[in-house]
Coordinates of N, CA and C in Angstrom, one line a residue:
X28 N 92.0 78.7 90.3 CA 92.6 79.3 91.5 C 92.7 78.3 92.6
X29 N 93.7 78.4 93.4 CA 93.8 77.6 94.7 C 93.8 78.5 95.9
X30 N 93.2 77.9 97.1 CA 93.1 78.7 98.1 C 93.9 77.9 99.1
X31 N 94.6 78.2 100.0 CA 95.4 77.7 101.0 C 94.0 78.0 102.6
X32 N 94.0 77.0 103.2 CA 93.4 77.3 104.3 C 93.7 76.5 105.5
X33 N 93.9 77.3 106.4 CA 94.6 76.5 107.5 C 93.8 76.9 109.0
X34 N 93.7 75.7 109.9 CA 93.0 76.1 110.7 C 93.9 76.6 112.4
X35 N 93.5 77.4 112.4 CA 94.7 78.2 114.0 C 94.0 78.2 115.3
X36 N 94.6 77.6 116.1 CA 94.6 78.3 117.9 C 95.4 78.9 118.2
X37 N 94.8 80.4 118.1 CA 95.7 80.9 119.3 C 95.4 81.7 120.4
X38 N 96.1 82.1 120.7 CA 95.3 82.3 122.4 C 95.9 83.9 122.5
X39 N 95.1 85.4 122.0 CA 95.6 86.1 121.7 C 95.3 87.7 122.8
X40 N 94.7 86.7 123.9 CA 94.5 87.1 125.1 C 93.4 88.6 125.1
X41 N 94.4 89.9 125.1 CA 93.1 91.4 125.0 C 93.2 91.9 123.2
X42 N 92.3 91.8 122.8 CA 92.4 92.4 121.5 C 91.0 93.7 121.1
X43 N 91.3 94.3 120.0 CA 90.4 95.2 119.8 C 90.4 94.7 118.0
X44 N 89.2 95.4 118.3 CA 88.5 94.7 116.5 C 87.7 95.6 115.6
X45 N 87.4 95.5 114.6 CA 86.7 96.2 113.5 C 86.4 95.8 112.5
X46 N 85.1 96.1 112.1 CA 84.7 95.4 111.0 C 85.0 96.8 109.7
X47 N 85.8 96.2 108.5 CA 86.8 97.3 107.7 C 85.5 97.0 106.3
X48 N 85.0 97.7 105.9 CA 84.6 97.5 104.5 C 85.1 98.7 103.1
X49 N 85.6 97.9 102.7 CA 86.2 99.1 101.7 C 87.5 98.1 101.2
X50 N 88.3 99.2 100.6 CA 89.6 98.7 100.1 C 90.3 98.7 100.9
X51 N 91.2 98.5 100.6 CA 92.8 98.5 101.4 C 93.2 100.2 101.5
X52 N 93.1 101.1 100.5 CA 93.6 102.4 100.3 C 92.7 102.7 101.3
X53 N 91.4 102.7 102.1 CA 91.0 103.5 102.9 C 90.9 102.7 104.6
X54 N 91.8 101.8 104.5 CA 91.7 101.2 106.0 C 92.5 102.0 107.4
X55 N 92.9 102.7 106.6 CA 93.9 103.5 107.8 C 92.8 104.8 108.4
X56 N 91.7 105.2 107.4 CA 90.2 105.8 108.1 C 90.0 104.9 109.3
X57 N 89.6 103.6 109.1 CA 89.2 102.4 109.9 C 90.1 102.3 111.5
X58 N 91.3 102.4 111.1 CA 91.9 101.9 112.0 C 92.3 102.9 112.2
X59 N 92.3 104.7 112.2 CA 92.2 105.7 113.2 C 90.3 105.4 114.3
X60 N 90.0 104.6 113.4 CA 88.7 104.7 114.7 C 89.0 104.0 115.6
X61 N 89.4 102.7 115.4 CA 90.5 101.8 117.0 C 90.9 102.9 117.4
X62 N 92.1 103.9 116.8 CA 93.1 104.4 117.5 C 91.8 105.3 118.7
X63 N 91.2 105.7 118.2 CA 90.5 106.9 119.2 C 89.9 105.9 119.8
X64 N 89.3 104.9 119.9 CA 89.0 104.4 121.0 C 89.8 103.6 122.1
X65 N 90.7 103.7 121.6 CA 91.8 102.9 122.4 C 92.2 103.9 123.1
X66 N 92.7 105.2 123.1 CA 92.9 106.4 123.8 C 91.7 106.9 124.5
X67 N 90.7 106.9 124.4 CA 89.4 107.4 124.7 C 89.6 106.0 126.4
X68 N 90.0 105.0 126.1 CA 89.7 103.8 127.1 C 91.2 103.4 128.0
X69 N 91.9 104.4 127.5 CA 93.0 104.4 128.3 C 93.7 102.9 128.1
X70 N 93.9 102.2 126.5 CA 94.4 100.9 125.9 C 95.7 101.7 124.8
X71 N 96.7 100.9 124.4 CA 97.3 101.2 123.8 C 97.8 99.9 123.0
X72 N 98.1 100.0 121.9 CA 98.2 99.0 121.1 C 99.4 97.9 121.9
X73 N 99.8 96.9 121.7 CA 100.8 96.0 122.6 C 101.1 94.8 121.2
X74 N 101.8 95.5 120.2 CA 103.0 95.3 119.1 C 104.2 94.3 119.6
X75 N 103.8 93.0 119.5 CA 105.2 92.2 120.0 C 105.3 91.6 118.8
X76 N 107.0 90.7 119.0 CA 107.3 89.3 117.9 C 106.5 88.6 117.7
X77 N 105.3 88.2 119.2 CA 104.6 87.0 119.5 C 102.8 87.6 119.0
X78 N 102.9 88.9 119.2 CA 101.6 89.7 119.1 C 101.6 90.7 118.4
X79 N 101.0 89.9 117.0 CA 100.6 90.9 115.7 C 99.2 91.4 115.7
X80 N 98.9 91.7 114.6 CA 97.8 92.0 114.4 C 97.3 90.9 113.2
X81 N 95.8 90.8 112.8 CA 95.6 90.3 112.0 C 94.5 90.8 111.0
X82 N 94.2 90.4 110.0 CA 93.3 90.8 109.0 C 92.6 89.5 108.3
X83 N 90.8 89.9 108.7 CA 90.3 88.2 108.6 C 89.5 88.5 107.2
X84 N 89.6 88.3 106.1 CA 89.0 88.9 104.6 C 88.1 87.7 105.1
X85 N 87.0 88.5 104.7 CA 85.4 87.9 105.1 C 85.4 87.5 103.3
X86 N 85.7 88.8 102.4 CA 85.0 89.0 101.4 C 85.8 88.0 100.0
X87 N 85.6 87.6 99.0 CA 86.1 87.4 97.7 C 86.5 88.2 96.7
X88 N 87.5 89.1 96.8 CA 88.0 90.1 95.9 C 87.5 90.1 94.3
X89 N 87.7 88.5 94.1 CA 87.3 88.5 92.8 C 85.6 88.5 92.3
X90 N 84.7 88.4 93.5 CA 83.1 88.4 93.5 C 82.4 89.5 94.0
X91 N 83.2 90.5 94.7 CA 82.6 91.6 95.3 C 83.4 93.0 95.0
X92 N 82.5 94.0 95.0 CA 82.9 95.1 94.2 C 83.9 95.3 95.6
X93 N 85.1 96.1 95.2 CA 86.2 96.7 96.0 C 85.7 97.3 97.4
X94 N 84.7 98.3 97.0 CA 84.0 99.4 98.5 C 83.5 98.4 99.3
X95 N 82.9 97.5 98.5 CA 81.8 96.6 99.7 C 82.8 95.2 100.5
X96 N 83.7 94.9 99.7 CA 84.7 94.0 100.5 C 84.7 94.1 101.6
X97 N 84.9 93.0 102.7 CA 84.8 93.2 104.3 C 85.8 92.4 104.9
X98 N 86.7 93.0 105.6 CA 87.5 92.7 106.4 C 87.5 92.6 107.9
X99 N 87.6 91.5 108.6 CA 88.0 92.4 110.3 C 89.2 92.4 110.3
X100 N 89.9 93.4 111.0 CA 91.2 93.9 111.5 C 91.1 93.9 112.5
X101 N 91.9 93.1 113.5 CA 92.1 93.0 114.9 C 93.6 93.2 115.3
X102 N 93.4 94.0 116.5 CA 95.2 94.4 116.8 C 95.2 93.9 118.4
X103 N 96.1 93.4 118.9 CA 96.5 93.0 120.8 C 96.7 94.8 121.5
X104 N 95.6 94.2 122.3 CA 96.1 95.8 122.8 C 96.5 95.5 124.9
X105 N 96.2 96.5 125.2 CA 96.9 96.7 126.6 C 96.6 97.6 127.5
X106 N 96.5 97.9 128.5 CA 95.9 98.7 129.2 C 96.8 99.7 129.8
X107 N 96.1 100.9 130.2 CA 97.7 101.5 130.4 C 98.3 101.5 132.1

């Protein structure tokens, strides 16, 4: 297997974060908990060309069972 790894600056100014463990099929649980705290704090997500979101896999798919896999998901958010 080959892994590609590249190292980034970017400069991604207000963001919100979470630490996702599980699969992929249950991240959208995960990422209604941003959502409520981002409304709870009066932030809303800030979705540009320039400002994605990202997904940082901590874990080895092929070394760790699926549920225990760890992801952070980080989205740009914004204030209202």
């Amino acid at each position: 297997d080959c892994f590609v790894v590249e190292l980034l600056s970017i400069d991604e100014d207000l963001c919100v974060q979470i630490m996702h463990i599980g699969t992929v099929d249950n991240e959208p649980e995960t990422v209604a908990i941003m959502d409520k705290y981002l409304e709870e704090n009066d932030y809303v997500n800030d979705f540009t060309d320039e400002r994605c979101h990202h997904a940082i896999y901590l874990s080895d798919p092929r070394k760790v069972a699926p549920e225990k896999c760890k992801t952070v998901i980080r989205y740009p958010i914004k204030k209202l």
